[in-house]
Amino acid sequence: MRPKITVALAGNPNSGKTTIFNNLTGTRQHVGNYPGVTVERKEGRCRHAGVDIHLVDLPGTYSLTAYSAEEVVARNFIIDEKPDVVVDIIDASNLERNLYLAVQLMELGVPLVLVFNMSDQARARGYQFDLDKLSRFFGARIVETVGHKGHGMQQLLEAVVATAREQDCAEAQPKSGGNLACRASIRGPQASDGRIDYGPDIEAELEKLTDLLRQSGFSGPKYNPRWLALKLLENDKEIRSQIKSPRLLERVDQSRERIEKRTGENPESVIAGRRYGFISGACQQAVRSTIEIRHTISDRIDAVMTNRVLGLPVFLAMMYLVFYLTFTIGDPPMDWIEEFFGWLGSSVDTLWPADSVLKSLVTDGIIGGVGGVVIFLPNILLLFLAIAILEDTGYMARAAFIMDRLMHKIGLHGKSFIPMLIGFGCSVPAIMATRTLENRRDRLVTMLVVPLMSCGARLPIYALIIPAFFPKAWHAPMLWIIYMIGILLAIASAKLLRSTILRGESVPFVMELPPYRLPTVRSVLLHMWERGWLYLRKAGTVILGISIVLWAMTNFPGLSPKQQAEFEKQRQMVENSFRSEPQKAAALLEEIDNRRAEAALESSIAGRIGRLMEPLLRPMGFDWKIGTALIGAFAAKEVFVAQMGIVYAVGEADEESESLRSKLQNNYSPLVGFCIMLFCLVSAPCMATIAITRRESNSWKWALFQLGGLTALAYVLTACVYLGGRLLGLGI
Ligand code: GDP
Ligand code: MG
């Protein structure tokens, strides 16, 4: 420990800085000016625990922007002279406003001590602080003081020395986090990492700029690149003037413009809003007031929305509304799209003169496969629209806030809730949305269980199976049960992961409550479109490719010439011997064609793989035909239905065939139907999900773990249900 440390006192004007400075230094102080500006510079010294403390009283400021000379002086002192500890004197009776400066100091990443001064007045106004929690949120020790009575000065000095000591240890051994002696001597707060989530629009630009700054070597030891990028987005003149590259500045302006276009506000106010959101959330979680004082409109709305009693019912009602609207409004356009693809298929069929391999590829493979996916676009876009509106108005942050306590019970955060909700649309954007979770463990757990939220692509499977096997009164409850199973499994898996391989103390972080605002149409549509596009792109690329591959797998290699000749011979025989009975002849010919098609399917690549898998599938009640469809489902869940269609269409030759549903009904029991849904719900998500998990977790290990874990879970669960069901005498 150095024998001498420098400590800067920061704080809003009138927070009691000078009073505390005088308390600490007594007469040992002198007054000067900061060079070049007429801002008073007061310095003094004192001793504590054998350490000489050099105190500098910074000018009083509300913020660390570059709007006034005082702010620039305070900021430059902190950045250039690197005091060992910054003490922020806060008027605790006016906490939210005073914390704005604290947030900025936190973001700057300086060793910080927060002083809740005027705590006598705060108490008189009925505030109760959970100092432990606040201290974790801000990653700083907090001391309560009453300046003009001199209360709390010893504790303040202790906190200062402890913070400086901790800093020394961290610097001495940056990797291991301090040696044993160090660790024993300090008990610093288990801090959050002092990052504010600025929301997807700002974060995206921040990420870009941070990378750019790193590449161009601006992130020296002096500035951290995220902070620098943030300041540039805020259009900080001081920082701008230090960036010499006009190209970089141009990129900054582009970023600012994009933000403005998307949010309809200038970046400064969005950023300030999110900072207040952080403070607001922190205070909601850690400050109790015996006398309710709520000022802004946001506060008043929150009095209802985040109310302990009303919050949850309001939230559940919102969610119900979201799903109700998604499915009722989404229905008619779904029909239109279905009709369109049906029309397209039959038009191609009639316009294309002769049957050929290419025609079969286009109608069965491409139009059928891709059409089956695009049908769900209205549902998915509507769900994303609703989510975008909830996010942009600021309600989503409240939902996360309300869910926080419940989510904590399963070892997750309220913030994990949003990705899970998006997961009902599509796992790919949902996994990308886990980026708001700063803690890697929380993020991984969320990522791993998101696929259990039944995504839009599984819906066609349920839509096919449920009406085939269950009476009408059971349709809605069945669907609900399936979704619930997914949710419950997600909860159970999260809890399991959190208490085994991803164990660890969860770092508390603030559930930001950004101000409510009216979203712009533009930004809502943009946000909806970005997520919807991920889904469509999947349909256009992955699924198109897979449809073609699957089509080929079910159509090739086809029957051998010998088999062909055999079936031809049979046909000839029937035609010759039943010339007088055309009806009987037709029936017999149809039977032959069916057998031929089935033989062709069985000898196809898909059929052979299905057959190979059959012993493995039998405990779940599945046959090789379902097996071939499951291969497709792994590629993308939507393909299951298309593939069942192909499997059963290949096995049919006449026009007036029974519908796929009645075929399923004839071939399988309701128990098997349920097992199909269960397996598709739980089993490995589609390839796109695995790919995005790989990208977002930055490791194949987790992607493969997700793949293997979910498949194994699905297998065991489905087999248990099937075998259990058989024992109970169901579905024999
Ligand atoms: P500065 O502008 O931050 O330097 O604030 P000052 O130190 O000049 O204090 C402003 C006023 O608040 C003075 O009248 C102080 O006596 C008063 N004050 C300082 N600390 C406390 C406190 O803890 N409680 C109360 N009630 N008043 C205080
Ligand atoms: Mg003063």
XYZ file of N, CA and C in Angstrom, residues 554 594 597-598 601 623 625-626 628 641-653 657-668:
102
model
N -35.948 -38.672 -50.764
C -37.130 -39.527 -50.821
C -37.402 -40.031 -52.233
N -49.792 -48.132 -55.596
C -49.462 -47.839 -54.201
C -48.287 -48.676 -53.724
N -45.125 -47.348 -55.240
C -44.647 -46.112 -54.612
C -44.029 -46.397 -53.251
N -44.679 -47.284 -52.516
C -44.161 -47.591 -51.194
C -42.807 -48.290 -51.288
N -40.237 -45.712 -52.011
C -39.880 -44.924 -50.835
C -38.971 -45.721 -49.908
N -42.418 -45.179 -36.289
C -41.972 -46.095 -37.328
C -40.967 -45.394 -38.237
N -41.266 -44.210 -41.129
C -41.763 -43.041 -41.865
C -41.639 -41.780 -41.007
N -42.026 -41.908 -39.761
C -41.844 -40.771 -38.855
C -40.354 -40.472 -38.738
N -38.025 -40.729 -40.983
C -37.516 -39.906 -42.092
C -37.939 -38.450 -41.909
N -43.625 -31.450 -41.177
C -44.936 -31.582 -41.803
C -44.781 -31.832 -43.303
N -43.909 -31.015 -43.917
C -43.689 -31.173 -45.352
C -43.212 -32.592 -45.653
N -42.336 -33.085 -44.795
C -41.767 -34.403 -45.041
C -42.807 -35.508 -44.846
N -43.658 -35.384 -43.817
C -44.726 -36.372 -43.634
C -45.598 -36.362 -44.884
N -45.830 -35.133 -45.375
C -46.630 -34.996 -46.595
C -45.980 -35.741 -47.748
N -44.685 -35.540 -47.905
C -43.982 -36.205 -49.009
C -44.019 -37.718 -48.816
N -43.729 -38.152 -47.578
C -43.681 -39.591 -47.314
C -45.015 -40.240 -47.662
N -46.102 -39.585 -47.220
C -47.398 -40.206 -47.476
C -47.922 -39.897 -48.865
N -47.445 -38.845 -49.494
C -47.888 -38.548 -50.852
C -47.192 -39.474 -51.829
N -45.935 -39.772 -51.549
C -45.204 -40.697 -52.405
C -45.895 -42.049 -52.396
N -46.454 -42.392 -51.248
C -47.097 -43.686 -51.127
C -48.506 -43.708 -51.705
N -48.865 -42.726 -52.429
C -50.228 -42.673 -52.960
C -50.143 -42.332 -54.442
N -51.087 -42.795 -55.196
C -50.963 -42.531 -56.628
C -52.195 -41.865 -57.218
N -57.119 -38.840 -53.002
C -56.534 -39.504 -51.843
C -57.114 -38.938 -50.554
N -56.979 -39.725 -49.518
C -57.414 -39.220 -48.220
C -56.449 -38.121 -47.813
N -56.885 -37.257 -46.918
C -55.988 -36.197 -46.482
C -54.902 -36.796 -45.592
N -53.843 -36.048 -45.448
C -52.727 -36.513 -44.632
C -53.198 -36.835 -43.213
N -54.110 -35.997 -42.707
C -54.591 -36.201 -41.338
C -55.254 -37.555 -41.163
N -56.142 -37.907 -42.133
C -56.848 -39.164 -41.922
C -55.891 -40.338 -42.102
N -54.859 -40.130 -42.908
C -53.865 -41.199 -43.038
C -53.142 -41.419 -41.720
N -52.798 -40.309 -41.092
C -52.120 -40.423 -39.801
C -53.024 -41.139 -38.814
N -54.295 -40.724 -38.837
C -55.273 -41.296 -37.926
C -55.365 -42.808 -38.117
N -55.298 -43.234 -39.388
C -55.412 -44.659 -39.650
C -54.165 -45.423 -39.255
N -53.045 -44.750 -39.302
C -51.791 -45.460 -39.083
C -51.258 -45.406 -37.653
N -51.647 -44.366 -36.898
C -51.064 -44.220 -35.565
C -52.143 -43.991 -34.521
